[in-house]
mmCIF file of C-alpha atoms and ligand atoms in Angstrom:
data_model
loop_
_atom_site.group_PDB
_atom_site.id
_atom_site.type_symbol
_atom_site.label_atom_id
_atom_site.label_comp_id
_atom_site.label_asym_id
_atom_site.label_seq_id
_atom_site.Cartn_x
_atom_site.Cartn_y
_atom_site.Cartn_z
ATOM 1 C CA MET A 1 0.000 0.000 0.000
ATOM 2 C CA ARG A 2 1.321 3.435 -0.915
ATOM 3 C CA LYS A 3 1.599 5.974 1.893
ATOM 4 C CA TYR A 4 0.006 8.814 -0.061
ATOM 5 C CA GLU A 5 -2.998 9.460 -2.194
ATOM 6 C CA TYR A 6 -2.698 11.079 -5.584
ATOM 7 C CA ARG A 7 -4.062 14.547 -6.175
ATOM 8 C CA GLY A 8 -3.218 14.984 -9.837
ATOM 9 C CA VAL A 9 -2.879 12.999 -13.063
ATOM 10 C CA ILE A 10 -0.569 14.098 -15.879
ATOM 11 C CA PHE A 11 -1.422 12.798 -19.333
ATOM 12 C CA ASP A 12 0.610 12.474 -22.475
ATOM 13 C CA LEU A 13 -1.495 13.191 -25.577
ATOM 14 C CA ASP A 14 -0.338 11.390 -28.739
ATOM 15 C CA GLY A 15 -1.127 7.678 -28.429
ATOM 16 C CA VAL A 16 -2.798 8.018 -25.026
ATOM 17 C CA LEU A 17 -5.876 10.206 -25.530
ATOM 18 C CA THR A 18 -6.026 9.959 -29.329
ATOM 19 C CA ASP A 19 -4.330 7.908 -32.018
ATOM 20 C CA THR A 20 -2.218 10.774 -33.402
ATOM 21 C CA ALA A 21 0.842 8.595 -32.688
ATOM 22 C CA HIS A 22 -0.180 6.718 -35.845
ATOM 23 C CA TYR A 23 -0.222 9.958 -37.860
ATOM 24 C CA HIS A 24 3.230 10.899 -36.531
ATOM 25 C CA TYR A 25 4.340 7.405 -37.602
ATOM 26 C CA LEU A 26 2.962 7.812 -41.137
ATOM 27 C CA ALA A 27 4.553 11.244 -41.548
ATOM 28 C CA TRP A 28 7.962 10.121 -40.224
ATOM 29 C CA LYS A 29 7.842 6.964 -42.369
ATOM 30 C CA LYS A 30 7.327 9.025 -45.534
ATOM 31 C CA LEU A 31 10.164 11.348 -44.565
ATOM 32 C CA ALA A 32 12.485 8.423 -43.700
ATOM 33 C CA GLU A 33 11.810 6.821 -47.080
ATOM 34 C CA SER A 34 12.523 10.129 -48.858
ATOM 35 C CA VAL A 35 16.030 10.252 -47.312
ATOM 36 C CA GLY A 36 16.749 6.530 -47.735
ATOM 37 C CA ALA A 37 16.566 5.584 -44.046
ATOM 38 C CA SER A 38 15.008 2.241 -43.143
ATOM 39 C CA PHE A 39 11.989 2.663 -40.905
ATOM 40 C CA ASP A 40 9.735 0.193 -39.141
ATOM 41 C CA GLU A 41 7.479 -0.046 -36.086
ATOM 42 C CA ALA A 42 10.396 -0.949 -33.774
ATOM 43 C CA PHE A 43 12.390 2.114 -34.861
ATOM 44 C CA ASN A 44 9.248 4.216 -34.486
ATOM 45 C CA GLU A 45 8.983 3.184 -30.801
ATOM 46 C CA GLN A 46 12.280 5.052 -30.234
ATOM 47 C CA LEU A 47 10.761 8.217 -31.714
ATOM 48 C CA LYS A 48 7.566 8.297 -29.644
ATOM 49 C CA GLY A 49 7.619 11.078 -27.073
ATOM 50 C CA VAL A 50 10.757 12.600 -28.632
ATOM 51 C CA ASP A 51 10.438 16.153 -29.979
ATOM 52 C CA ARG A 52 10.421 17.025 -33.677
ATOM 53 C CA MET A 53 14.103 17.841 -34.204
ATOM 54 C CA GLY A 54 15.218 15.012 -31.924
ATOM 55 C CA SER A 55 13.142 12.539 -33.949
ATOM 56 C CA LEU A 56 14.443 13.958 -37.230
ATOM 57 C CA ASN A 57 18.048 13.634 -36.056
ATOM 58 C CA LEU A 58 17.508 9.956 -35.179
ATOM 59 C CA ILE A 59 16.070 9.275 -38.655
ATOM 60 C CA LEU A 60 18.817 11.192 -40.455
ATOM 61 C CA ALA A 61 21.491 9.356 -38.451
ATOM 62 C CA ALA A 62 19.933 6.081 -39.649
ATOM 63 C CA SER A 63 20.211 7.295 -43.272
ATOM 64 C CA GLY A 64 23.990 7.491 -42.948
ATOM 65 C CA LYS A 65 24.034 10.775 -44.903
ATOM 66 C CA ASP A 66 24.946 14.308 -43.868
ATOM 67 C CA PHE A 67 22.395 17.120 -43.834
ATOM 68 C CA SER A 68 22.975 20.839 -43.314
ATOM 69 C CA ALA A 69 21.079 22.767 -40.643
ATOM 70 C CA THR A 70 18.985 24.348 -43.416
ATOM 71 C CA ASP A 71 18.153 20.941 -44.922
ATOM 72 C CA LYS A 72 17.072 19.741 -41.476
ATOM 73 C CA LEU A 73 14.698 22.660 -40.972
ATOM 74 C CA THR A 74 13.197 22.070 -44.432
ATOM 75 C CA LEU A 75 12.701 18.360 -43.713
ATOM 76 C CA ALA A 76 11.178 19.069 -40.279
ATOM 77 C CA ASP A 77 8.740 21.531 -41.888
ATOM 78 C CA GLU A 78 7.811 18.990 -44.581
ATOM 79 C CA LYS A 79 7.063 16.359 -41.947
ATOM 80 C CA ASN A 80 5.025 18.794 -39.908
ATOM 81 C CA LEU A 81 2.963 19.961 -42.905
ATOM 82 C CA HIS A 82 2.219 16.334 -43.763
ATOM 83 C CA TYR A 83 1.302 15.608 -40.120
ATOM 84 C CA GLN A 84 -0.921 18.688 -39.964
ATOM 85 C CA SER A 85 -2.766 17.575 -43.105
ATOM 86 C CA LEU A 86 -3.399 14.191 -41.433
ATOM 87 C CA ILE A 87 -4.852 15.778 -38.269
ATOM 88 C CA ALA A 88 -6.828 18.527 -40.016
ATOM 89 C CA GLN A 89 -10.142 16.708 -39.609
ATOM 90 C CA LEU A 90 -9.695 15.515 -35.997
ATOM 91 C CA SER A 91 -12.875 15.734 -33.946
ATOM 92 C CA PRO A 92 -14.185 14.438 -30.591
ATOM 93 C CA ALA A 93 -14.907 11.142 -32.399
ATOM 94 C CA ASP A 94 -11.120 10.626 -32.523
ATOM 95 C CA LEU A 95 -10.739 10.332 -28.758
ATOM 96 C CA LEU A 96 -9.527 6.819 -27.962
ATOM 97 C CA PRO A 97 -11.973 4.533 -26.104
ATOM 98 C CA GLY A 98 -12.079 5.441 -22.416
ATOM 99 C CA ALA A 99 -10.229 8.757 -22.824
ATOM 100 C CA ALA A 100 -13.172 11.071 -22.136
ATOM 101 C CA GLU A 101 -14.454 8.777 -19.377
ATOM 102 C CA SER A 102 -11.054 8.672 -17.653
ATOM 103 C CA LEU A 103 -10.790 12.460 -17.594
ATOM 104 C CA GLN A 104 -14.335 12.708 -16.235
ATOM 105 C CA GLN A 105 -13.651 10.040 -13.604
ATOM 106 C CA ILE A 106 -10.517 11.837 -12.386
ATOM 107 C CA ARG A 107 -12.105 15.285 -12.263
ATOM 108 C CA ALA A 108 -15.273 13.981 -10.591
ATOM 109 C CA ALA A 109 -13.063 12.483 -7.855
ATOM 110 C CA GLY A 110 -11.624 15.959 -7.223
ATOM 111 C CA LEU A 111 -8.172 15.305 -8.679
ATOM 112 C CA LYS A 112 -6.484 17.789 -10.986
ATOM 113 C CA THR A 113 -5.455 17.025 -14.542
ATOM 114 C CA ALA A 114 -2.543 18.210 -16.663
ATOM 115 C CA LEU A 115 -1.363 17.578 -20.190
ATOM 116 C CA ALA A 116 2.354 16.975 -20.804
ATOM 117 C CA SER A 117 3.050 16.729 -24.532
ATOM 118 C CA VAL A 118 6.242 17.729 -26.358
ATOM 119 C CA SER A 119 4.178 18.317 -29.510
ATOM 120 C CA LYS A 120 3.949 21.861 -30.819
ATOM 121 C CA ASN A 121 0.573 20.791 -32.213
ATOM 122 C CA ALA A 122 -0.790 19.732 -28.801
ATOM 123 C CA GLN A 123 -3.024 22.743 -28.177
ATOM 124 C CA ALA A 124 -4.628 22.477 -31.635
ATOM 125 C CA VAL A 125 -5.182 18.732 -31.131
ATOM 126 C CA ILE A 126 -6.912 19.035 -27.734
ATOM 127 C CA GLU A 127 -9.111 21.821 -29.086
ATOM 128 C CA ARG A 128 -10.207 19.678 -32.048
ATOM 129 C CA LEU A 129 -10.834 16.761 -29.699
ATOM 130 C CA GLY A 130 -12.999 19.031 -27.533
ATOM 131 C CA ILE A 131 -11.014 18.340 -24.328
ATOM 132 C CA ALA A 132 -9.023 21.577 -23.913
ATOM 133 C CA GLU A 133 -11.229 22.592 -20.956
ATOM 134 C CA GLN A 134 -10.557 19.286 -19.190
ATOM 135 C CA PHE A 135 -7.001 20.254 -18.170
ATOM 136 C CA ASP A 136 -6.034 22.550 -15.318
ATOM 137 C CA VAL A 137 -2.588 22.917 -16.873
ATOM 138 C CA VAL A 138 -1.197 22.304 -20.377
ATOM 139 C CA VAL A 139 2.579 21.968 -20.745
ATOM 140 C CA ASP A 140 3.789 21.687 -24.328
ATOM 141 C CA ALA A 141 7.040 22.198 -26.246
ATOM 142 C CA ALA A 142 6.851 25.975 -25.844
ATOM 143 C CA LYS A 143 7.107 25.704 -22.045
ATOM 144 C CA ILE A 144 10.084 23.358 -21.673
ATOM 145 C CA LYS A 145 13.726 23.179 -22.716
ATOM 146 C CA ASN A 146 14.304 19.426 -22.546
ATOM 147 C CA SER A 147 12.269 16.762 -24.337
ATOM 148 C CA LYS A 148 11.275 13.422 -22.780
ATOM 149 C CA PRO A 149 13.008 11.331 -21.370
ATOM 150 C CA ASP A 150 14.067 14.372 -19.334
ATOM 151 C CA PRO A 151 11.641 14.743 -16.378
ATOM 152 C CA GLU A 152 11.221 18.501 -16.956
ATOM 153 C CA ILE A 153 7.810 18.333 -18.633
ATOM 154 C CA PHE A 154 6.254 16.219 -15.844
ATOM 155 C CA LEU A 155 7.850 18.293 -13.083
ATOM 156 C CA THR A 156 6.638 21.502 -14.776
ATOM 157 C CA ALA A 157 3.122 20.070 -15.036
ATOM 158 C CA ALA A 158 3.087 19.053 -11.345
ATOM 159 C CA ALA A 159 4.350 22.493 -10.303
ATOM 160 C CA GLY A 160 1.678 24.098 -12.498
ATOM 161 C CA LEU A 161 -0.954 22.084 -10.626
ATOM 162 C CA GLY A 162 0.531 23.253 -7.337
ATOM 163 C CA LEU A 163 1.416 19.658 -6.427
ATOM 164 C CA THR A 164 4.569 17.739 -5.562
ATOM 165 C CA ALA A 165 5.814 14.948 -7.822
ATOM 166 C CA ASP A 166 4.688 12.219 -5.446
ATOM 167 C CA GLU A 167 1.157 13.627 -5.421
ATOM 168 C CA CYS A 168 0.902 12.997 -9.186
ATOM 169 C CA PHE A 169 1.040 10.078 -11.550
ATOM 170 C CA GLY A 170 1.815 10.090 -15.243
ATOM 171 C CA VAL A 171 0.125 8.296 -18.134
ATOM 172 C CA GLU A 172 2.239 7.541 -21.208
ATOM 173 C CA ASP A 173 2.479 5.328 -24.295
ATOM 174 C CA SER A 174 6.158 5.914 -25.102
ATOM 175 C CA ILE A 175 9.413 4.495 -23.764
ATOM 176 C CA ALA A 176 10.875 8.028 -23.535
ATOM 177 C CA GLY A 177 7.766 9.249 -21.702
ATOM 178 C CA ILE A 178 7.808 6.436 -19.122
ATOM 179 C CA ARG A 179 11.486 7.217 -18.488
ATOM 180 C CA ALA A 180 10.591 10.899 -18.013
ATOM 181 C CA ILE A 181 7.872 10.001 -15.470
ATOM 182 C CA LYS A 182 10.189 7.703 -13.538
ATOM 183 C CA ALA A 183 12.979 10.322 -13.624
ATOM 184 C CA ALA A 184 10.424 12.724 -12.094
ATOM 185 C CA ARG A 185 9.910 10.064 -9.382
ATOM 186 C CA MET A 186 6.253 9.574 -10.195
ATOM 187 C CA PHE A 187 4.154 6.456 -10.570
ATOM 188 C CA ALA A 188 4.074 5.580 -14.296
ATOM 189 C CA LEU A 189 0.964 4.132 -15.904
ATOM 190 C CA GLY A 190 1.868 2.750 -19.334
ATOM 191 C CA ILE A 191 -0.600 2.567 -22.190
ATOM 192 C CA GLY A 192 0.233 -0.197 -24.651
ATOM 193 C CA SER A 193 2.269 -3.359 -24.341
ATOM 194 C CA PRO A 194 4.170 -4.494 -21.200
ATOM 195 C CA ALA A 195 6.789 -5.984 -23.554
ATOM 196 C CA VAL A 196 7.568 -2.477 -24.858
ATOM 197 C CA LEU A 197 6.944 -0.355 -21.743
ATOM 198 C CA THR A 198 9.134 -2.435 -19.465
ATOM 199 C CA GLU A 199 9.954 0.455 -17.096
ATOM 200 C CA ALA A 200 6.325 1.373 -16.340
ATOM 201 C CA ASP A 201 4.861 0.536 -12.909
ATOM 202 C CA VAL A 202 1.641 -0.785 -14.442
ATOM 203 C CA VAL A 203 0.679 -1.208 -18.105
ATOM 204 C CA ILE A 204 -2.862 -1.310 -19.465
ATOM 205 C CA ALA A 205 -3.834 -1.785 -23.106
ATOM 206 C CA GLY A 206 -5.762 1.472 -23.274
ATOM 207 C CA LEU A 207 -7.751 3.970 -21.222
ATOM 208 C CA HIS A 208 -10.852 1.786 -21.641
ATOM 209 C CA HIS A 209 -9.190 -0.273 -18.877
ATOM 210 C CA PHE A 210 -8.543 2.768 -16.663
ATOM 211 C CA SER A 211 -10.077 2.730 -13.187
ATOM 212 C CA LEU A 212 -8.926 5.465 -10.812
ATOM 213 C CA GLN A 213 -9.627 3.256 -7.785
ATOM 214 C CA ASP A 214 -6.806 0.934 -8.879
ATOM 215 C CA TYR A 215 -4.264 3.713 -8.304
ATOM 216 C CA LEU A 216 -5.636 5.261 -5.100
ATOM 217 C CA LYS A 217 -5.070 2.382 -2.689
HETATM 218 C C1 BG6 B 1 5.174 13.663 -29.322
HETATM 219 C C2 BG6 B 1 5.076 12.473 -30.236
HETATM 220 O O1 BG6 B 1 4.008 13.758 -28.565
HETATM 221 O O2 BG6 B 1 5.320 14.875 -30.069
HETATM 222 C C3 BG6 B 1 6.248 12.446 -31.207
HETATM 223 O O3 BG6 B 1 5.073 11.286 -29.455
HETATM 224 C C4 BG6 B 1 6.366 13.781 -31.932
HETATM 225 O O4 BG6 B 1 6.049 11.400 -32.123
HETATM 226 C C5 BG6 B 1 6.478 14.893 -30.905
HETATM 227 O O5 BG6 B 1 7.512 13.777 -32.781
HETATM 228 C C6 BG6 B 1 6.619 16.292 -31.522
HETATM 229 O O6 BG6 B 1 5.437 16.634 -32.181
HETATM 230 P P1 BG6 B 1 5.288 17.914 -33.111
HETATM 231 O O7 BG6 B 1 3.806 17.977 -33.382
HETATM 232 O O8 BG6 B 1 5.796 19.105 -32.365
HETATM 233 O O9 BG6 B 1 6.102 17.646 -34.326
HETATM 234 MG MG1 MG B 2 2.632 9.569 -26.711
#
């Protein structure tokens, strides 16, 4: 039994609340193919939760070719324009099963909620999903210096909620994100496969399996 009760929950966005992780995957795959880098689902797992330039650098390193700083900015813009075209029609119907219910469950229990996404598109995505009002605090790329797996984004979110790290838990679908939560010394709830998210405290297949009571003992 834990000696404290949680007072806040900090959510990742892409791949947790909506399936935008798949759109990031499609956009990175197209870019990787255009520069001759091999790209598959396993490689993509290393990109999840990593910011745009960090992801691009990993792909370009895999291509074995050199790119100038200007080339990199052009490629990052191309990927982002493709990604933005894929998410243009997002609506509340694109919330993953259990996402809206989990947020409601948490808020009805009197806990606070924060979003911790390194995506510069995060605000636009939560607005299209109709959940922007469900977060007390939104921390995105504009508010942090260090991408996941650095704990900064989760610590900034907890501070924004007025809570300590051990009063919060984090919800994440990426390896980098789970590392960031653990580096922030928070309980990490993984969304996906236990075989991939080996450092998470608990892994569930999706938020349709989320039950706040399980984490408040
Ligand atoms: C993260 C995704 O949430 O945001 C990554 O897991 C993505 O795949 C990163 O690269 C940055 O997103 P954006 O929208 O700023 O390019
Ligand atoms: Mg994610």
